[in-house]
Amino acid sequence: MKKIIHIAWVCGLCLFGAIRLQAQEKETMVLIDTDKGKITVRLYNETPQHRDNFIKLVNKHQYDGLLFHRVIKQFMIQAGDVTSKDAPPEKKLGDGDLGYTIPAEIVYPKYFHKRGQLAAARTGDDVNPERASSASQFYIVTGKFFTSMELDKMEREKNIQLTPEQREAYMTEGGAPHLDGAYTVFGEVVKGMKVVDKIQFVPTDTNDRPLKNIAIRSMKILDE
């Protein structure tokens, strides 16, 4: 009888551990409602500080009303400047932040800058050699397609070796490989890339700001 009870206890413990592990591995989904439509992103657990900070800001409604202030065709769309809400057309945007940074969590080459990746903006290496991320500003990669010859040239010039997965993605999906290993990629778009494309192709001024404001109406955490 004792042996049976012991086996049952061990099995129960294993089941509890499996459930706990599954809970830990569950990834957070965020719905970004914009003037152009809705985008759903998944946040990676391998970048916990970026994930938790993003969740905190979403729950505080920090992003509600902020603009996509920097949009570059075949590259990326960027938002999160905290001074951009209701900003007049003549205001130059891009410097607004929350007064703190997030330590870099660059999980490379697993996460790289293929189309649809969610990454943190930051200041340049000259003033930020640790590559710490902006507290609030983020971008979504749109990118462009690359040929095998272009990727070969990039490898030679930068003295790098792209993985087969990177080469396949940049040739068939597109992306921005020149950013790889230098910025924290902390999530990806799982639904709504058509909306991202609508944003990336809007007319912009000389500072890459859309001529007509495109705002984030709201963000919310999705319960699965």
mmCIF file with all atom_site columns, C-alpha atoms in Angstrom:
data_model
loop_
_atom_site.group_PDB
_atom_site.id
_atom_site.type_symbol
_atom_site.label_atom_id
_atom_site.label_alt_id
_atom_site.label_comp_id
_atom_site.label_asym_id
_atom_site.label_entity_id
_atom_site.label_seq_id
_atom_site.pdbx_PDB_ins_code
_atom_site.Cartn_x
_atom_site.Cartn_y
_atom_site.Cartn_z
_atom_site.occupancy
_atom_site.B_iso_or_equiv
_atom_site.pdbx_formal_charge
_atom_site.auth_seq_id
_atom_site.auth_comp_id
_atom_site.auth_asym_id
_atom_site.auth_atom_id
_atom_site.pdbx_PDB_model_num
ATOM 1   C CA . MET A 1 1   ? 0.000  0.000  0.000   1.00 0.00 ? 1   MET A CA 1
ATOM 2   C CA . LYS A 1 2   ? 2.823  2.394  0.888   1.00 0.00 ? 2   LYS A CA 1
ATOM 3   C CA . LYS A 1 3   ? 4.480  1.678  -2.457  1.00 0.00 ? 3   LYS A CA 1
ATOM 4   C CA . ILE A 1 4   ? 1.274  2.494  -4.367  1.00 0.00 ? 4   ILE A CA 1
ATOM 5   C CA . ILE A 1 5   ? 0.839  5.726  -2.441  1.00 0.00 ? 5   ILE A CA 1
ATOM 6   C CA . HIS A 1 6   ? 4.466  6.658  -3.169  1.00 0.00 ? 6   HIS A CA 1
ATOM 7   C CA . ILE A 1 7   ? 4.036  6.027  -6.912  1.00 0.00 ? 7   ILE A CA 1
ATOM 8   C CA . ALA A 1 8   ? 0.845  8.086  -6.985  1.00 0.00 ? 8   ALA A CA 1
ATOM 9   C CA . TRP A 1 9   ? 2.622  10.920 -5.158  1.00 0.00 ? 9   TRP A CA 1
ATOM 10  C CA . VAL A 1 10  ? 5.509  10.871 -7.654  1.00 0.00 ? 10  VAL A CA 1
ATOM 11  C CA . CYS A 1 11  ? 3.115  10.849 -10.619 1.00 0.00 ? 11  CYS A CA 1
ATOM 12  C CA . GLY A 1 12  ? 1.203  13.765 -9.129  1.00 0.00 ? 12  GLY A CA 1
ATOM 13  C CA . LEU A 1 13  ? 4.426  15.682 -8.620  1.00 0.00 ? 13  LEU A CA 1
ATOM 14  C CA . CYS A 1 14  ? 5.451  15.056 -12.230 1.00 0.00 ? 14  CYS A CA 1
ATOM 15  C CA . LEU A 1 15  ? 2.057  16.215 -13.483 1.00 0.00 ? 15  LEU A CA 1
ATOM 16  C CA . PHE A 1 16  ? 2.288  19.376 -11.368 1.00 0.00 ? 16  PHE A CA 1
ATOM 17  C CA . GLY A 1 17  ? 5.759  20.036 -12.763 1.00 0.00 ? 17  GLY A CA 1
ATOM 18  C CA . ALA A 1 18  ? 4.553  19.576 -16.344 1.00 0.00 ? 18  ALA A CA 1
ATOM 19  C CA . ILE A 1 19  ? 1.623  21.955 -15.792 1.00 0.00 ? 19  ILE A CA 1
ATOM 20  C CA . ARG A 1 20  ? 3.931  24.512 -14.183 1.00 0.00 ? 20  ARG A CA 1
ATOM 21  C CA . LEU A 1 21  ? 6.427  24.230 -17.056 1.00 0.00 ? 21  LEU A CA 1
ATOM 22  C CA . GLN A 1 22  ? 3.627  24.663 -19.600 1.00 0.00 ? 22  GLN A CA 1
ATOM 23  C CA . ALA A 1 23  ? 2.445  27.781 -17.750 1.00 0.00 ? 23  ALA A CA 1
ATOM 24  C CA . GLN A 1 24  ? 5.959  29.185 -17.785 1.00 0.00 ? 24  GLN A CA 1
ATOM 25  C CA . GLU A 1 25  ? 6.316  28.524 -21.517 1.00 0.00 ? 25  GLU A CA 1
ATOM 26  C CA . LYS A 1 26  ? 3.036  30.191 -22.446 1.00 0.00 ? 26  LYS A CA 1
ATOM 27  C CA . GLU A 1 27  ? 3.782  33.351 -24.415 1.00 0.00 ? 27  GLU A CA 1
ATOM 28  C CA . THR A 1 28  ? 1.949  36.630 -23.954 1.00 0.00 ? 28  THR A CA 1
ATOM 29  C CA . MET A 1 29  ? -0.132 37.955 -26.851 1.00 0.00 ? 29  MET A CA 1
ATOM 30  C CA . VAL A 1 30  ? -0.810 41.673 -27.283 1.00 0.00 ? 30  VAL A CA 1
ATOM 31  C CA . LEU A 1 31  ? -3.409 43.293 -29.533 1.00 0.00 ? 31  LEU A CA 1
ATOM 32  C CA . ILE A 1 32  ? -2.329 46.631 -31.032 1.00 0.00 ? 32  ILE A CA 1
ATOM 33  C CA . ASP A 1 33  ? -5.340 48.545 -32.360 1.00 0.00 ? 33  ASP A CA 1
ATOM 34  C CA . THR A 1 34  ? -4.241 51.257 -34.810 1.00 0.00 ? 34  THR A CA 1
ATOM 35  C CA . ASP A 1 35  ? -5.890 53.742 -37.130 1.00 0.00 ? 35  ASP A CA 1
ATOM 36  C CA . LYS A 1 36  ? -5.106 51.344 -39.981 1.00 0.00 ? 36  LYS A CA 1
ATOM 37  C CA . GLY A 1 37  ? -6.328 48.163 -38.305 1.00 0.00 ? 37  GLY A CA 1
ATOM 38  C CA . LYS A 1 38  ? -5.335 45.583 -35.714 1.00 0.00 ? 38  LYS A CA 1
ATOM 39  C CA . ILE A 1 39  ? -1.978 43.867 -35.197 1.00 0.00 ? 39  ILE A CA 1
ATOM 40  C CA . THR A 1 40  ? -1.415 40.939 -32.848 1.00 0.00 ? 40  THR A CA 1
ATOM 41  C CA . VAL A 1 41  ? 2.091  40.308 -31.515 1.00 0.00 ? 41  VAL A CA 1
ATOM 42  C CA . ARG A 1 42  ? 3.567  37.514 -29.437 1.00 0.00 ? 42  ARG A CA 1
ATOM 43  C CA . LEU A 1 43  ? 6.186  38.365 -26.797 1.00 0.00 ? 43  LEU A CA 1
ATOM 44  C CA . TYR A 1 44  ? 9.129  36.018 -26.310 1.00 0.00 ? 44  TYR A CA 1
ATOM 45  C CA . ASN A 1 45  ? 9.834  34.486 -22.914 1.00 0.00 ? 45  ASN A CA 1
ATOM 46  C CA . GLU A 1 46  ? 13.556 34.445 -23.706 1.00 0.00 ? 46  GLU A CA 1
ATOM 47  C CA . THR A 1 47  ? 13.580 38.241 -23.369 1.00 0.00 ? 47  THR A CA 1
ATOM 48  C CA . PRO A 1 48  ? 11.838 38.521 -19.983 1.00 0.00 ? 48  PRO A CA 1
ATOM 49  C CA . GLN A 1 49  ? 12.816 42.096 -19.088 1.00 0.00 ? 49  GLN A CA 1
ATOM 50  C CA . HIS A 1 50  ? 11.548 43.440 -22.415 1.00 0.00 ? 50  HIS A CA 1
ATOM 51  C CA . ARG A 1 51  ? 8.428  41.269 -22.173 1.00 0.00 ? 51  ARG A CA 1
ATOM 52  C CA . ASP A 1 52  ? 7.583  42.386 -18.653 1.00 0.00 ? 52  ASP A CA 1
ATOM 53  C CA . ASN A 1 53  ? 8.261  46.046 -19.391 1.00 0.00 ? 53  ASN A CA 1
ATOM 54  C CA . PHE A 1 54  ? 6.044  45.951 -22.484 1.00 0.00 ? 54  PHE A CA 1
ATOM 55  C CA . ILE A 1 55  ? 3.246  44.251 -20.540 1.00 0.00 ? 55  ILE A CA 1
ATOM 56  C CA . LYS A 1 56  ? 3.550  46.871 -17.790 1.00 0.00 ? 56  LYS A CA 1
ATOM 57  C CA . LEU A 1 57  ? 3.259  49.731 -20.274 1.00 0.00 ? 57  LEU A CA 1
ATOM 58  C CA . VAL A 1 58  ? 0.323  48.113 -22.055 1.00 0.00 ? 58  VAL A CA 1
ATOM 59  C CA . ASN A 1 59  ? -1.542 47.631 -18.769 1.00 0.00 ? 59  ASN A CA 1
ATOM 60  C CA . LYS A 1 60  ? -0.869 51.266 -17.833 1.00 0.00 ? 60  LYS A CA 1
ATOM 61  C CA . HIS A 1 61  ? -2.266 52.359 -21.239 1.00 0.00 ? 61  HIS A CA 1
ATOM 62  C CA . GLN A 1 62  ? 1.040  54.113 -21.900 1.00 0.00 ? 62  GLN A CA 1
ATOM 63  C CA . TYR A 1 63  ? 0.785  53.518 -25.652 1.00 0.00 ? 63  TYR A CA 1
ATOM 64  C CA . ASP A 1 64  ? -2.796 54.667 -26.126 1.00 0.00 ? 64  ASP A CA 1
ATOM 65  C CA . GLY A 1 65  ? -2.830 57.624 -28.508 1.00 0.00 ? 65  GLY A CA 1
ATOM 66  C CA . LEU A 1 66  ? 0.864  57.523 -29.427 1.00 0.00 ? 66  LEU A CA 1
ATOM 67  C CA . LEU A 1 67  ? 1.854  57.803 -33.079 1.00 0.00 ? 67  LEU A CA 1
ATOM 68  C CA . PHE A 1 68  ? 3.840  55.750 -35.521 1.00 0.00 ? 68  PHE A CA 1
ATOM 69  C CA . HIS A 1 69  ? 6.349  58.564 -35.795 1.00 0.00 ? 69  HIS A CA 1
ATOM 70  C CA . ARG A 1 70  ? 8.973  56.940 -38.034 1.00 0.00 ? 70  ARG A CA 1
ATOM 71  C CA . VAL A 1 71  ? 7.994  54.918 -41.096 1.00 0.00 ? 71  VAL A CA 1
ATOM 72  C CA . ILE A 1 72  ? 10.454 53.764 -43.756 1.00 0.00 ? 72  ILE A CA 1
ATOM 73  C CA . LYS A 1 73  ? 9.311  51.670 -46.704 1.00 0.00 ? 73  LYS A CA 1
ATOM 74  C CA . GLN A 1 74  ? 10.932 48.257 -46.980 1.00 0.00 ? 74  GLN A CA 1
ATOM 75  C CA . PHE A 1 75  ? 12.544 48.699 -43.570 1.00 0.00 ? 75  PHE A CA 1
ATOM 76  C CA . MET A 1 76  ? 10.303 49.189 -40.519 1.00 0.00 ? 76  MET A CA 1
ATOM 77  C CA . ILE A 1 77  ? 7.572  51.124 -38.721 1.00 0.00 ? 77  ILE A CA 1
ATOM 78  C CA . GLN A 1 78  ? 8.373  52.673 -35.324 1.00 0.00 ? 78  GLN A CA 1
ATOM 79  C CA . ALA A 1 79  ? 6.253  53.959 -32.433 1.00 0.00 ? 79  ALA A CA 1
ATOM 80  C CA . GLY A 1 80  ? 6.432  54.633 -28.707 1.00 0.00 ? 80  GLY A CA 1
ATOM 81  C CA . ASP A 1 81  ? 7.659  58.234 -28.500 1.00 0.00 ? 81  ASP A CA 1
ATOM 82  C CA . VAL A 1 82  ? 5.792  59.357 -25.366 1.00 0.00 ? 82  VAL A CA 1
ATOM 83  C CA . THR A 1 83  ? 5.672  62.964 -26.619 1.00 0.00 ? 83  THR A CA 1
ATOM 84  C CA . SER A 1 84  ? 3.924  62.011 -29.867 1.00 0.00 ? 84  SER A CA 1
ATOM 85  C CA . LYS A 1 85  ? 0.335  61.983 -28.613 1.00 0.00 ? 85  LYS A CA 1
ATOM 86  C CA . ASP A 1 86  ? -1.563 64.808 -30.338 1.00 0.00 ? 86  ASP A CA 1
ATOM 87  C CA . ALA A 1 87  ? 1.754  66.121 -31.707 1.00 0.00 ? 87  ALA A CA 1
ATOM 88  C CA . PRO A 1 88  ? 1.307  68.882 -34.305 1.00 0.00 ? 88  PRO A CA 1
ATOM 89  C CA . PRO A 1 89  ? 2.564  68.135 -37.846 1.00 0.00 ? 89  PRO A CA 1
ATOM 90  C CA . GLU A 1 90  ? 5.615  70.395 -37.513 1.00 0.00 ? 90  GLU A CA 1
ATOM 91  C CA . LYS A 1 91  ? 6.910  68.726 -34.339 1.00 0.00 ? 91  LYS A CA 1
ATOM 92  C CA . LYS A 1 92  ? 9.999  66.564 -34.803 1.00 0.00 ? 92  LYS A CA 1
ATOM 93  C CA . LEU A 1 93  ? 9.541  63.249 -33.003 1.00 0.00 ? 93  LEU A CA 1
ATOM 94  C CA . GLY A 1 94  ? 11.775 60.404 -31.932 1.00 0.00 ? 94  GLY A CA 1
ATOM 95  C CA . ASP A 1 95  ? 13.419 61.578 -28.710 1.00 0.00 ? 95  ASP A CA 1
ATOM 96  C CA . GLY A 1 96  ? 10.530 61.026 -26.300 1.00 0.00 ? 96  GLY A CA 1
ATOM 97  C CA . ASP A 1 97  ? 11.084 58.263 -23.767 1.00 0.00 ? 97  ASP A CA 1
ATOM 98  C CA . LEU A 1 98  ? 10.388 57.322 -20.139 1.00 0.00 ? 98  LEU A CA 1
ATOM 99  C CA . GLY A 1 99  ? 13.727 58.132 -18.531 1.00 0.00 ? 99  GLY A CA 1
ATOM 100 C CA . TYR A 1 100 ? 15.085 54.609 -18.162 1.00 0.00 ? 100 TYR A CA 1
ATOM 101 C CA . THR A 1 101 ? 16.438 51.821 -20.374 1.00 0.00 ? 101 THR A CA 1
ATOM 102 C CA . ILE A 1 102 ? 16.118 48.029 -20.565 1.00 0.00 ? 102 ILE A CA 1
ATOM 103 C CA . PRO A 1 103 ? 19.335 45.979 -20.568 1.00 0.00 ? 103 PRO A CA 1
ATOM 104 C CA . ALA A 1 104 ? 19.998 44.310 -23.917 1.00 0.00 ? 104 ALA A CA 1
ATOM 105 C CA . GLU A 1 105 ? 18.562 40.799 -24.302 1.00 0.00 ? 105 GLU A CA 1
ATOM 106 C CA . ILE A 1 106 ? 19.892 39.903 -27.740 1.00 0.00 ? 106 ILE A CA 1
ATOM 107 C CA . VAL A 1 107 ? 19.035 36.254 -28.385 1.00 0.00 ? 107 VAL A CA 1
ATOM 108 C CA . TYR A 1 108 ? 20.946 35.833 -31.627 1.00 0.00 ? 108 TYR A CA 1
ATOM 109 C CA . PRO A 1 109 ? 20.908 34.017 -34.017 1.00 0.00 ? 109 PRO A CA 1
ATOM 110 C CA . LYS A 1 110 ? 17.653 32.439 -32.803 1.00 0.00 ? 110 LYS A CA 1
ATOM 111 C CA . TYR A 1 111 ? 15.817 35.743 -33.156 1.00 0.00 ? 111 TYR A CA 1
ATOM 112 C CA . PHE A 1 112 ? 16.829 37.932 -36.074 1.00 0.00 ? 112 PHE A CA 1
ATOM 113 C CA . HIS A 1 113 ? 15.378 40.758 -38.150 1.00 0.00 ? 113 HIS A CA 1
ATOM 114 C CA . LYS A 1 114 ? 13.148 38.910 -40.564 1.00 0.00 ? 114 LYS A CA 1
ATOM 115 C CA . ARG A 1 115 ? 9.866  40.448 -41.675 1.00 0.00 ? 115 ARG A CA 1
ATOM 116 C CA . GLY A 1 116 ? 7.340  40.799 -38.862 1.00 0.00 ? 116 GLY A CA 1
ATOM 117 C CA . GLN A 1 117 ? 9.760  40.851 -35.936 1.00 0.00 ? 117 GLN A CA 1
ATOM 118 C CA . LEU A 1 118 ? 9.086  43.164 -32.984 1.00 0.00 ? 118 LEU A CA 1
ATOM 119 C CA . ALA A 1 119 ? 12.216 44.847 -31.626 1.00 0.00 ? 119 ALA A CA 1
ATOM 120 C CA . ALA A 1 120 ? 13.262 47.609 -29.246 1.00 0.00 ? 120 ALA A CA 1
ATOM 121 C CA . ALA A 1 121 ? 14.633 50.900 -30.513 1.00 0.00 ? 121 ALA A CA 1
ATOM 122 C CA . ARG A 1 122 ? 17.695 52.399 -28.848 1.00 0.00 ? 122 ARG A CA 1
ATOM 123 C CA . THR A 1 123 ? 20.316 55.112 -29.082 1.00 0.00 ? 123 THR A CA 1
ATOM 124 C CA . GLY A 1 124 ? 23.493 54.470 -31.085 1.00 0.00 ? 124 GLY A CA 1
ATOM 125 C CA . ASP A 1 125 ? 26.605 52.564 -30.059 1.00 0.00 ? 125 ASP A CA 1
ATOM 126 C CA . ASP A 1 126 ? 28.607 55.779 -29.702 1.00 0.00 ? 126 ASP A CA 1
ATOM 127 C CA . VAL A 1 127 ? 26.556 56.797 -26.643 1.00 0.00 ? 127 VAL A CA 1
ATOM 128 C CA . ASN A 1 128 ? 25.158 53.387 -25.770 1.00 0.00 ? 128 ASN A CA 1
ATOM 129 C CA . PRO A 1 129 ? 27.855 50.696 -26.155 1.00 0.00 ? 129 PRO A CA 1
ATOM 130 C CA . GLU A 1 130 ? 25.855 48.300 -23.947 1.00 0.00 ? 130 GLU A CA 1
ATOM 131 C CA . ARG A 1 131 ? 23.053 48.466 -26.543 1.00 0.00 ? 131 ARG A CA 1
ATOM 132 C CA . ALA A 1 132 ? 20.413 49.025 -23.859 1.00 0.00 ? 132 ALA A CA 1
ATOM 133 C CA . SER A 1 133 ? 16.903 49.444 -25.224 1.00 0.00 ? 133 SER A CA 1
ATOM 134 C CA . SER A 1 134 ? 14.492 52.342 -25.075 1.00 0.00 ? 134 SER A CA 1
ATOM 135 C CA . ALA A 1 135 ? 11.889 51.904 -22.359 1.00 0.00 ? 135 ALA A CA 1
ATOM 136 C CA . SER A 1 136 ? 8.986  52.607 -24.686 1.00 0.00 ? 136 SER A CA 1
ATOM 137 C CA . GLN A 1 137 ? 10.007 52.858 -28.346 1.00 0.00 ? 137 GLN A CA 1
ATOM 138 C CA . PHE A 1 138 ? 9.688  49.774 -30.537 1.00 0.00 ? 138 PHE A CA 1
ATOM 139 C CA . TYR A 1 139 ? 9.642  48.890 -34.212 1.00 0.00 ? 139 TYR A CA 1
ATOM 140 C CA . ILE A 1 140 ? 8.182  46.194 -36.440 1.00 0.00 ? 140 ILE A CA 1
ATOM 141 C CA . VAL A 1 141 ? 10.352 44.997 -39.314 1.00 0.00 ? 141 VAL A CA 1
ATOM 142 C CA . THR A 1 142 ? 8.965  45.097 -42.850 1.00 0.00 ? 142 THR A CA 1
ATOM 143 C CA . GLY A 1 143 ? 12.271 44.847 -44.705 1.00 0.00 ? 143 GLY A CA 1
ATOM 144 C CA . LYS A 1 144 ? 13.067 43.836 -48.254 1.00 0.00 ? 144 LYS A CA 1
ATOM 145 C CA . PHE A 1 145 ? 14.019 40.686 -50.119 1.00 0.00 ? 145 PHE A CA 1
ATOM 146 C CA . PHE A 1 146 ? 17.657 39.725 -50.614 1.00 0.00 ? 146 PHE A CA 1
ATOM 147 C CA . THR A 1 147 ? 19.295 37.546 -53.226 1.00 0.00 ? 147 THR A CA 1
ATOM 148 C CA . SER A 1 148 ? 21.808 34.845 -52.385 1.00 0.00 ? 148 SER A CA 1
ATOM 149 C CA . MET A 1 149 ? 24.560 36.953 -53.936 1.00 0.00 ? 149 MET A CA 1
ATOM 150 C CA . GLU A 1 150 ? 23.625 39.972 -51.797 1.00 0.00 ? 150 GLU A CA 1
ATOM 151 C CA . LEU A 1 151 ? 23.746 37.845 -48.657 1.00 0.00 ? 151 LEU A CA 1
ATOM 152 C CA . ASP A 1 152 ? 27.099 36.376 -49.713 1.00 0.00 ? 152 ASP A CA 1
ATOM 153 C CA . LYS A 1 153 ? 28.466 39.899 -50.142 1.00 0.00 ? 153 LYS A CA 1
ATOM 154 C CA . MET A 1 154 ? 27.148 40.932 -46.735 1.00 0.00 ? 154 MET A CA 1
ATOM 155 C CA . GLU A 1 155 ? 28.831 37.969 -45.106 1.00 0.00 ? 155 GLU A CA 1
ATOM 156 C CA . ARG A 1 156 ? 32.169 38.849 -46.675 1.00 0.00 ? 156 ARG A CA 1
ATOM 157 C CA . GLU A 1 157 ? 31.970 42.568 -45.856 1.00 0.00 ? 157 GLU A CA 1
ATOM 158 C CA . LYS A 1 158 ? 30.875 42.059 -42.246 1.00 0.00 ? 158 LYS A CA 1
ATOM 159 C CA . ASN A 1 159 ? 32.858 38.869 -41.705 1.00 0.00 ? 159 ASN A CA 1
ATOM 160 C CA . ILE A 1 160 ? 29.777 37.032 -40.469 1.00 0.00 ? 160 ILE A CA 1
ATOM 161 C CA . GLN A 1 161 ? 28.132 33.702 -41.164 1.00 0.00 ? 161 GLN A CA 1
ATOM 162 C CA . LEU A 1 162 ? 24.353 33.681 -41.612 1.00 0.00 ? 162 LEU A CA 1
ATOM 163 C CA . THR A 1 163 ? 22.502 30.562 -40.569 1.00 0.00 ? 163 THR A CA 1
ATOM 164 C CA . PRO A 1 164 ? 20.520 28.589 -43.177 1.00 0.00 ? 164 PRO A CA 1
ATOM 165 C CA . GLU A 1 165 ? 17.341 29.797 -41.455 1.00 0.00 ? 165 GLU A CA 1
ATOM 166 C CA . GLN A 1 166 ? 18.407 33.428 -41.814 1.00 0.00 ? 166 GLN A CA 1
ATOM 167 C CA . ARG A 1 167 ? 19.287 33.028 -45.485 1.00 0.00 ? 167 ARG A CA 1
ATOM 168 C CA . GLU A 1 168 ? 15.986 31.317 -46.221 1.00 0.00 ? 168 GLU A CA 1
ATOM 169 C CA . ALA A 1 169 ? 13.975 33.984 -44.387 1.00 0.00 ? 169 ALA A CA 1
ATOM 170 C CA . TYR A 1 170 ? 15.756 36.956 -45.977 1.00 0.00 ? 170 TYR A CA 1
ATOM 171 C CA . MET A 1 171 ? 15.354 35.471 -49.450 1.00 0.00 ? 171 MET A CA 1
ATOM 172 C CA . THR A 1 172 ? 11.710 34.358 -49.144 1.00 0.00 ? 172 THR A CA 1
ATOM 173 C CA . GLU A 1 173 ? 10.155 36.667 -46.514 1.00 0.00 ? 173 GLU A CA 1
ATOM 174 C CA . GLY A 1 174 ? 12.473 39.672 -46.415 1.00 0.00 ? 174 GLY A CA 1
ATOM 175 C CA . GLY A 1 175 ? 13.910 41.599 -43.512 1.00 0.00 ? 175 GLY A CA 1
ATOM 176 C CA . ALA A 1 176 ? 16.694 43.881 -42.299 1.00 0.00 ? 176 ALA A CA 1
ATOM 177 C CA . PRO A 1 177 ? 19.794 41.716 -41.720 1.00 0.00 ? 177 PRO A CA 1
ATOM 178 C CA . HIS A 1 178 ? 22.084 44.698 -41.096 1.00 0.00 ? 178 HIS A CA 1
ATOM 179 C CA . LEU A 1 179 ? 20.404 45.081 -37.669 1.00 0.00 ? 179 LEU A CA 1
ATOM 180 C CA . ASP A 1 180 ? 21.061 41.513 -36.571 1.00 0.00 ? 180 ASP A CA 1
ATOM 181 C CA . GLY A 1 181 ? 22.859 41.068 -33.277 1.00 0.00 ? 181 GLY A CA 1
ATOM 182 C CA . ALA A 1 182 ? 22.690 44.780 -32.474 1.00 0.00 ? 182 ALA A CA 1
ATOM 183 C CA . TYR A 1 183 ? 19.102 45.281 -31.275 1.00 0.00 ? 183 TYR A CA 1
ATOM 184 C CA . THR A 1 184 ? 16.873 43.233 -28.987 1.00 0.00 ? 184 THR A CA 1
ATOM 185 C CA . VAL A 1 185 ? 14.186 41.316 -30.858 1.00 0.00 ? 185 VAL A CA 1
ATOM 186 C CA . PHE A 1 186 ? 11.534 40.509 -28.258 1.00 0.00 ? 186 PHE A CA 1
ATOM 187 C CA . GLY A 1 187 ? 8.486  39.355 -30.207 1.00 0.00 ? 187 GLY A CA 1
ATOM 188 C CA . GLU A 1 188 ? 6.809  38.880 -33.557 1.00 0.00 ? 188 GLU A CA 1
ATOM 189 C CA . VAL A 1 189 ? 3.631  39.688 -35.434 1.00 0.00 ? 189 VAL A CA 1
ATOM 190 C CA . VAL A 1 190 ? 1.306  36.684 -35.578 1.00 0.00 ? 190 VAL A CA 1
ATOM 191 C CA . LYS A 1 191 ? -1.633 38.462 -37.198 1.00 0.00 ? 191 LYS A CA 1
ATOM 192 C CA . GLY A 1 192 ? -2.044 41.751 -39.035 1.00 0.00 ? 192 GLY A CA 1
ATOM 193 C CA . MET A 1 193 ? 0.978  42.105 -41.322 1.00 0.00 ? 193 MET A CA 1
ATOM 194 C CA . LYS A 1 194 ? -1.366 43.566 -43.932 1.00 0.00 ? 194 LYS A CA 1
ATOM 195 C CA . VAL A 1 195 ? -1.996 46.384 -41.462 1.00 0.00 ? 195 VAL A CA 1
ATOM 196 C CA . VAL A 1 196 ? 1.764  46.815 -40.948 1.00 0.00 ? 196 VAL A CA 1
ATOM 197 C CA . ASP A 1 197 ? 2.125  47.097 -44.736 1.00 0.00 ? 197 ASP A CA 1
ATOM 198 C CA . LYS A 1 198 ? -0.639 49.696 -44.903 1.00 0.00 ? 198 LYS A CA 1
ATOM 199 C CA . ILE A 1 199 ? 1.369  51.782 -42.460 1.00 0.00 ? 199 ILE A CA 1
ATOM 200 C CA . GLN A 1 200 ? 4.742  51.305 -44.135 1.00 0.00 ? 200 GLN A CA 1
ATOM 201 C CA . PHE A 1 201 ? 3.491  52.614 -47.493 1.00 0.00 ? 201 PHE A CA 1
ATOM 202 C CA . VAL A 1 202 ? 1.932  55.880 -46.314 1.00 0.00 ? 202 VAL A CA 1
ATOM 203 C CA . PRO A 1 203 ? 3.486  59.160 -47.543 1.00 0.00 ? 203 PRO A CA 1
ATOM 204 C CA . THR A 1 204 ? 6.070  60.609 -45.153 1.00 0.00 ? 204 THR A CA 1
ATOM 205 C CA . ASP A 1 205 ? 8.049  63.832 -44.722 1.00 0.00 ? 205 ASP A CA 1
ATOM 206 C CA . THR A 1 206 ? 11.829 64.302 -44.754 1.00 0.00 ? 206 THR A CA 1
ATOM 207 C CA . ASN A 1 207 ? 12.013 63.024 -41.144 1.00 0.00 ? 207 ASN A CA 1
ATOM 208 C CA . ASP A 1 208 ? 10.141 59.813 -42.079 1.00 0.00 ? 208 ASP A CA 1
ATOM 209 C CA . ARG A 1 209 ? 7.071  60.925 -40.162 1.00 0.00 ? 209 ARG A CA 1
ATOM 210 C CA . PRO A 1 210 ? 3.737  60.103 -41.847 1.00 0.00 ? 210 PRO A CA 1
ATOM 211 C CA . LEU A 1 211 ? 2.131  63.213 -43.352 1.00 0.00 ? 211 LEU A CA 1
ATOM 212 C CA . LYS A 1 212 ? -1.165 62.108 -41.814 1.00 0.00 ? 212 LYS A CA 1
ATOM 213 C CA . ASN A 1 213 ? -0.964 60.919 -38.216 1.00 0.00 ? 213 ASN A CA 1
ATOM 214 C CA . ILE A 1 214 ? -1.329 57.179 -37.615 1.00 0.00 ? 214 ILE A CA 1
ATOM 215 C CA . ALA A 1 215 ? -2.074 56.498 -33.970 1.00 0.00 ? 215 ALA A CA 1
ATOM 216 C CA . ILE A 1 216 ? -2.172 53.496 -31.691 1.00 0.00 ? 216 ILE A CA 1
ATOM 217 C CA . ARG A 1 217 ? -5.744 53.618 -30.455 1.00 0.00 ? 217 ARG A CA 1
ATOM 218 C CA . SER A 1 218 ? -5.111 51.112 -27.697 1.00 0.00 ? 218 SER A CA 1
ATOM 219 C CA . MET A 1 219 ? -3.200 48.004 -26.684 1.00 0.00 ? 219 MET A CA 1
ATOM 220 C CA . LYS A 1 220 ? -4.394 45.135 -24.551 1.00 0.00 ? 220 LYS A CA 1
ATOM 221 C CA . ILE A 1 221 ? -3.162 41.767 -23.331 1.00 0.00 ? 221 ILE A CA 1
ATOM 222 C CA . LEU A 1 222 ? -5.094 38.903 -24.902 1.00 0.00 ? 222 LEU A CA 1
ATOM 223 C CA . ASP A 1 223 ? -6.274 36.055 -22.686 1.00 0.00 ? 223 ASP A CA 1
ATOM 224 C CA . GLU A 1 224 ? -5.810 32.686 -24.352 1.00 0.00 ? 224 GLU A CA 1
#
